Tab-separated table of C-alpha atoms and ligand atoms in Angstrom:
chain	number	residue	atom	x	y	z
A	1	UNK	CA	-11.771	58.985	-76.382
A	2	UNK	CA	-13.568	58.879	-73.006
A	3	UNK	CA	-14.509	55.389	-71.866
A	4	UNK	CA	-18.202	55.204	-70.968
A	5	UNK	CA	-19.023	54.619	-67.316
A	6	UNK	CA	-22.373	53.307	-66.135
A	7	UNK	CA	-22.982	53.345	-62.381
A	8	UNK	CA	-25.910	52.071	-60.371
A	9	UNK	CA	-26.994	54.074	-57.353
A	10	UNK	CA	-28.949	51.651	-55.212
A	11	UNK	CA	-29.895	54.397	-52.719
A	12	UNK	CA	-31.485	52.862	-49.565
A	13	UNK	CA	-32.342	49.528	-51.161
A	14	UNK	CA	-31.182	45.929	-50.785
A	15	UNK	CA	-30.290	43.932	-47.719
A	16	UNK	CA	-27.208	41.706	-47.766
A	17	UNK	CA	-29.342	38.788	-48.952
A	18	UNK	CA	-30.782	40.891	-51.784
A	19	UNK	CA	-27.282	42.105	-52.664
A	20	UNK	CA	-26.041	38.533	-53.014
A	21	UNK	CA	-28.894	37.659	-55.348
A	22	UNK	CA	-28.636	40.811	-57.475
A	23	UNK	CA	-24.843	40.819	-57.867
A	24	UNK	CA	-24.697	37.104	-58.614
A	25	UNK	CA	-27.262	37.565	-61.383
A	26	UNK	CA	-25.554	40.674	-62.712
A	27	UNK	CA	-21.981	39.381	-63.035
A	28	UNK	CA	-22.455	37.183	-66.143
A	29	UNK	CA	-24.792	39.709	-67.775
A	30	UNK	CA	-22.241	42.537	-67.831
A	31	UNK	CA	-18.977	40.618	-68.194
A	32	UNK	CA	-18.379	41.804	-71.765
A	33	UNK	CA	-19.368	45.419	-71.178
A	34	UNK	CA	-17.582	48.089	-73.164
A	35	UNK	CA	-18.325	50.559	-70.391
A	36	UNK	CA	-16.841	50.698	-66.918
A	37	UNK	CA	-19.447	49.186	-64.591
A	38	UNK	CA	-19.948	50.447	-61.041
A	39	UNK	CA	-22.501	49.590	-58.360
A	40	UNK	CA	-22.884	52.044	-55.489
A	41	UNK	CA	-24.511	50.360	-52.531
A	42	UNK	CA	-25.561	51.153	-48.971
A	43	UNK	CA	-22.696	50.880	-46.477
A	44	UNK	CA	-24.036	47.609	-45.057
A	45	UNK	CA	-23.833	45.919	-48.483
A	46	UNK	CA	-20.348	47.096	-49.449
A	47	UNK	CA	-18.326	44.215	-48.006
A	48	UNK	CA	-20.618	41.689	-49.680
A	49	UNK	CA	-20.515	43.525	-53.004
A	50	UNK	CA	-16.709	43.826	-52.933
A	51	UNK	CA	-16.293	40.147	-52.076
A	52	UNK	CA	-18.688	38.924	-54.777
A	53	UNK	CA	-17.244	41.120	-57.524
A	54	UNK	CA	-13.575	40.228	-56.946
A	55	UNK	CA	-12.049	39.156	-60.251
A	56	UNK	CA	-14.972	40.571	-62.260
A	57	UNK	CA	-15.309	43.821	-64.212
A	58	UNK	CA	-17.749	45.300	-61.677
A	59	UNK	CA	-16.424	48.091	-59.458
A	60	UNK	CA	-17.976	49.016	-56.138
A	61	UNK	CA	-18.815	52.449	-54.769
A	62	UNK	CA	-20.370	53.950	-51.648
A	63	UNK	CA	-23.102	56.591	-51.634
A	64	UNK	CA	-21.443	59.128	-49.340
A	65	UNK	CA	-18.289	59.721	-47.288
A	66	UNK	CA	-17.464	62.064	-44.428
A	67	UNK	CA	-14.792	64.743	-44.884
A	68	UNK	CA	-12.998	64.214	-41.575
A	69	UNK	CA	-10.379	61.497	-41.145
A	70	UNK	CA	-12.012	60.283	-37.949
A	71	UNK	CA	-13.539	61.537	-34.748
A	72	UNK	CA	-16.772	62.483	-33.054
A	73	UNK	CA	-19.174	62.280	-36.005
A	74	UNK	CA	-21.800	59.805	-34.852
A	75	UNK	CA	-23.270	57.808	-37.705
A	76	UNK	CA	-20.684	58.864	-40.287
A	77	UNK	CA	-18.216	56.808	-42.345
A	78	UNK	CA	-14.675	57.881	-43.291
A	79	UNK	CA	-12.708	57.443	-46.501
A	80	UNK	CA	-10.239	55.131	-44.709
A	81	UNK	CA	-13.106	52.871	-43.685
A	82	UNK	CA	-14.301	52.624	-47.284
A	83	UNK	CA	-10.789	52.081	-48.658
A	84	UNK	CA	-10.173	49.278	-46.204
A	85	UNK	CA	-13.285	47.506	-47.507
A	86	UNK	CA	-11.964	47.663	-51.062
A	87	UNK	CA	-14.403	50.343	-52.215
A	88	UNK	CA	-13.223	52.325	-55.267
A	89	UNK	CA	-15.855	54.984	-55.988
A	90	UNK	CA	-18.057	57.232	-53.892
A	91	UNK	CA	-21.096	59.291	-54.865
A	92	UNK	CA	-20.828	62.806	-53.443
A	93	UNK	CA	-23.449	65.548	-53.370
A	94	UNK	CA	-26.414	63.579	-54.610
A	95	UNK	CA	-29.502	65.806	-54.759
A	96	UNK	CA	-31.232	63.657	-52.158
A	97	UNK	CA	-28.435	64.499	-49.747
A	98	UNK	CA	-28.591	68.172	-50.726
A	99	UNK	CA	-32.398	68.125	-50.272
A	100	UNK	CA	-32.851	66.043	-47.111
A	101	UNK	CA	-29.512	66.045	-45.284
A	102	UNK	CA	-28.231	69.589	-45.496
A	103	UNK	CA	-25.520	68.947	-48.071
A	104	UNK	CA	-24.094	72.204	-49.406
A	105	UNK	CA	-21.589	73.106	-52.112
A	106	UNK	CA	-18.999	73.560	-49.344
A	107	UNK	CA	-19.581	70.127	-47.780
A	108	UNK	CA	-19.527	68.549	-51.233
A	109	UNK	CA	-16.118	70.108	-51.822
A	110	UNK	CA	-14.844	68.940	-48.412
A	111	UNK	CA	-16.003	65.383	-49.119
A	112	UNK	CA	-14.450	65.400	-52.613
A	113	UNK	CA	-11.055	66.446	-51.231
A	114	UNK	CA	-11.215	63.857	-48.421
A	115	UNK	CA	-12.132	61.102	-50.876
A	116	UNK	CA	-9.337	62.005	-53.308
A	117	UNK	CA	-6.773	62.240	-50.506
A	118	UNK	CA	-7.465	58.597	-49.695
A	119	UNK	CA	-7.581	57.374	-53.282
A	120	UNK	CA	-11.361	57.068	-53.653
A	121	UNK	CA	-12.888	58.179	-56.953
A	122	UNK	CA	-15.695	60.699	-56.459
A	123	UNK	CA	-18.837	60.696	-58.581
A	124	UNK	CA	-19.881	64.309	-58.018
A	125	UNK	CA	-23.578	65.041	-58.566
A	126	UNK	CA	-24.842	68.380	-59.823
A	127	UNK	CA	-28.208	69.406	-61.193
A	128	UNK	CA	-30.997	71.961	-60.994
A	129	UNK	CA	-34.357	71.876	-59.212
A	130	UNK	CA	-37.547	72.187	-61.261
A	131	UNK	CA	-38.091	75.799	-60.129
A	132	UNK	CA	-34.517	76.672	-61.088
A	133	UNK	CA	-35.041	75.171	-64.526
A	134	UNK	CA	-38.323	77.031	-64.969
A	135	UNK	CA	-36.605	80.272	-63.948
A	136	UNK	CA	-33.972	79.717	-66.641
A	137	UNK	CA	-31.237	79.162	-64.066
A	138	UNK	CA	-30.037	75.691	-65.053
A	139	UNK	CA	-26.670	76.823	-66.414
A	140	UNK	CA	-26.043	79.174	-63.510
A	141	UNK	CA	-26.770	76.371	-60.995
A	142	UNK	CA	-24.555	73.730	-62.580
A	143	UNK	CA	-21.724	76.218	-63.136
A	144	UNK	CA	-21.848	77.197	-59.448
A	145	UNK	CA	-22.108	73.613	-58.176
A	146	UNK	CA	-19.274	72.444	-60.430
A	147	UNK	CA	-16.983	75.364	-59.585
A	148	UNK	CA	-17.506	74.929	-55.831
A	149	UNK	CA	-17.121	71.129	-55.933
A	150	UNK	CA	-13.736	71.427	-57.677
A	151	UNK	CA	-12.340	74.203	-55.458
A	152	UNK	CA	-8.697	73.393	-54.574
A	153	UNK	CA	-8.825	70.117	-56.504
A	154	UNK	CA	-5.573	69.606	-58.376
A	155	UNK	CA	-5.487	69.045	-62.123
A	156	UNK	CA	-3.642	65.755	-61.577
A	157	UNK	CA	-6.795	64.324	-59.930
A	158	UNK	CA	-9.170	64.938	-62.821
A	159	UNK	CA	-8.863	61.437	-64.253
A	160	UNK	CA	-10.120	60.060	-60.948
A	161	UNK	CA	-13.287	62.140	-60.911
A	162	UNK	CA	-16.645	61.542	-62.564
A	163	UNK	CA	-19.385	64.173	-62.672
A	164	UNK	CA	-23.042	63.170	-62.829
A	165	UNK	CA	-25.517	65.698	-64.185
A	166	UNK	CA	-28.826	64.852	-62.570
A	167	UNK	CA	-31.669	67.317	-63.099
A	168	UNK	CA	-33.547	66.905	-59.814
A	169	UNK	CA	-36.976	66.938	-61.483
A	170	UNK	CA	-35.989	63.900	-63.564
A	171	UNK	CA	-34.988	61.685	-60.620
A	172	UNK	CA	-37.391	58.864	-59.903
A	173	UNK	CA	-40.164	60.640	-61.765
A	174	UNK	CA	-40.040	58.835	-65.081
A	175	UNK	CA	-39.333	62.239	-66.661
A	176	UNK	CA	-36.046	62.301	-68.547
A	177	UNK	CA	-34.340	65.388	-69.854
A	178	UNK	CA	-34.376	65.189	-73.639
A	179	UNK	CA	-31.117	63.847	-74.946
A	180	UNK	CA	-30.442	67.268	-76.493
A	181	UNK	CA	-31.105	69.147	-73.244
A	182	UNK	CA	-28.973	66.744	-71.215
A	183	UNK	CA	-26.200	67.043	-73.782
A	184	UNK	CA	-26.365	70.848	-73.740
A	185	UNK	CA	-26.149	71.097	-69.956
A	186	UNK	CA	-23.330	68.569	-69.807
A	187	UNK	CA	-21.520	70.755	-72.349
A	188	UNK	CA	-21.943	73.685	-69.957
A	189	UNK	CA	-20.394	71.579	-67.172
A	190	UNK	CA	-17.514	70.536	-69.444
A	191	UNK	CA	-16.892	74.136	-70.484
A	192	UNK	CA	-16.849	75.121	-66.812
A	193	UNK	CA	-14.144	72.499	-66.199
A	194	UNK	CA	-12.262	73.754	-69.250
A	195	UNK	CA	-12.286	77.245	-67.719
A	196	UNK	CA	-11.179	75.936	-64.322
A	197	UNK	CA	-8.422	73.668	-65.705
A	198	UNK	CA	-7.787	73.442	-69.435
A	199	UNK	CA	-9.724	72.581	-72.576
A	200	UNK	CA	-7.857	69.348	-73.123
A	201	UNK	CA	-8.324	68.321	-69.471
A	202	UNK	CA	-12.071	68.777	-69.750
A	203	UNK	CA	-12.255	66.999	-73.109
A	204	UNK	CA	-10.080	63.999	-72.321
A	205	UNK	CA	-9.831	63.430	-68.577
A	206	UNK	CA	-13.261	63.937	-67.056
A	207	UNK	CA	-16.251	61.742	-67.691
A	208	UNK	CA	-19.685	63.269	-67.260
A	209	UNK	CA	-22.739	61.078	-66.769
A	210	UNK	CA	-26.416	61.802	-67.141
A	211	UNK	CA	-28.766	60.641	-64.365
A	212	UNK	CA	-32.517	60.903	-63.919
A	213	UNK	CA	-34.858	58.114	-65.060
A	214	UNK	CA	-32.233	56.665	-67.381
A	215	UNK	CA	-33.484	53.216	-68.291
A	216	UNK	CA	-33.566	50.413	-70.851
A	217	UNK	CA	-35.753	52.491	-73.171
A	218	UNK	CA	-33.847	55.759	-73.350
A	219	UNK	CA	-30.241	54.725	-72.729
A	220	UNK	CA	-29.279	54.229	-76.382
A	221	UNK	CA	-30.469	57.678	-77.392
A	222	UNK	CA	-28.830	59.366	-74.410
A	223	UNK	CA	-25.529	57.538	-74.882
A	224	UNK	CA	-25.459	58.560	-78.551
A	225	UNK	CA	-24.997	62.198	-77.516
A	226	UNK	CA	-21.400	63.389	-77.857
A	227	UNK	CA	-21.081	64.930	-74.377
A	228	UNK	CA	-22.765	62.125	-72.420
A	229	UNK	CA	-20.153	59.659	-71.181
A	230	UNK	CA	-22.362	57.426	-69.085
A	231	UNK	CA	-25.206	57.209	-66.656
A	232	UNK	CA	-25.963	57.205	-62.958
A	233	UNK	CA	-28.903	54.868	-62.658
A	234	UNK	CA	-31.328	54.648	-59.748
A	235	UNK	CA	-34.464	52.560	-60.200
A	236	UNK	CA	-33.222	50.647	-63.234
A	237	UNK	CA	-30.104	49.499	-61.359
A	238	UNK	CA	-32.152	47.399	-58.928
A	239	UNK	CA	-33.015	44.703	-61.466
A	240	UNK	CA	-30.101	42.781	-62.952
A	241	UNK	CA	-31.605	42.432	-66.436
A	242	UNK	CA	-32.519	46.120	-66.663
A	243	UNK	CA	-29.181	47.352	-65.364
A	244	UNK	CA	-27.350	44.975	-67.714
A	245	UNK	CA	-29.325	46.322	-70.681
A	246	UNK	CA	-28.328	49.860	-69.696
A	247	UNK	CA	-24.680	48.860	-69.240
A	248	UNK	CA	-24.699	47.054	-72.599
A	249	UNK	CA	-26.289	49.998	-74.391
A	250	UNK	CA	-26.443	49.866	-78.153
A	251	UNK	CA	-24.381	52.321	-80.091
A	252	UNK	CA	-26.601	54.447	-82.281
A	253	UNK	CA	-24.711	56.429	-84.877
B	301	13P	P1	-33.612	57.252	-61.103
B	301	13P	O1	-32.828	56.534	-62.164
B	301	13P	O2	-34.415	56.321	-60.245
B	301	13P	O3	-34.394	58.395	-61.660
B	301	13P	O4	-32.530	57.890	-60.099
B	301	13P	C1	-31.497	58.626	-60.645
B	301	13P	C2	-30.531	58.940	-59.572
B	301	13P	O5	-30.811	59.690	-58.669
B	301	13P	C3	-29.235	58.272	-59.618
B	301	13P	O6	-28.369	58.818	-58.705
């Protein structure tokens, strides 16, 4: 019903030379994927990634976008700039941006609206910190982040949006949420979207990924969960063979 979508988030990794090598190796390995395949790269690698993936099933995304159309925002990149490069997706509100670069629910929402207005597809990240989880606040946090991110976003845009549930304590730590826990929290996010829009919209239009140490070992189990529609992959997206194994996950019934 919902087509799986596996996206790599390269974060601040790979020069242009490394991008050429990685993408060239990846293309044949994922060509028969049943999932949508996306690689989100640093700005400096986007043109190379778009060029190399032309005519393939790999889609390219950026890792952030500014909310203003243009202007005095030194160091920032606009949605028009990304569109012109041929970029299709953009990660918004990653926890590393929330943690280190002052990203808030309000700026996430502003970026989402700017991206959609220019025809970019946002991958909106939500997820709780370890202390929030330990305080039993996981649901409260993801409900708030989801509700704020979708403020003033029209129902007609839902098909163009992906949500990534990334528990912050599971990112880059080797700790994965159990498949059951990830599934349960993603259900909370889907129910939030059902409340904001409609049940059918949440069940059929929006894909929700899991992210946080998803890798070759745990992908099959995670993807077998009914609410998990894909993954946002950090470390395991930097090696072609590993990312391809995640993209070509095995269906466990
Ligand atoms: P890791 O897969 O390295 O844990 O990173 C997950 C992530 O943050 C993807 O956006």
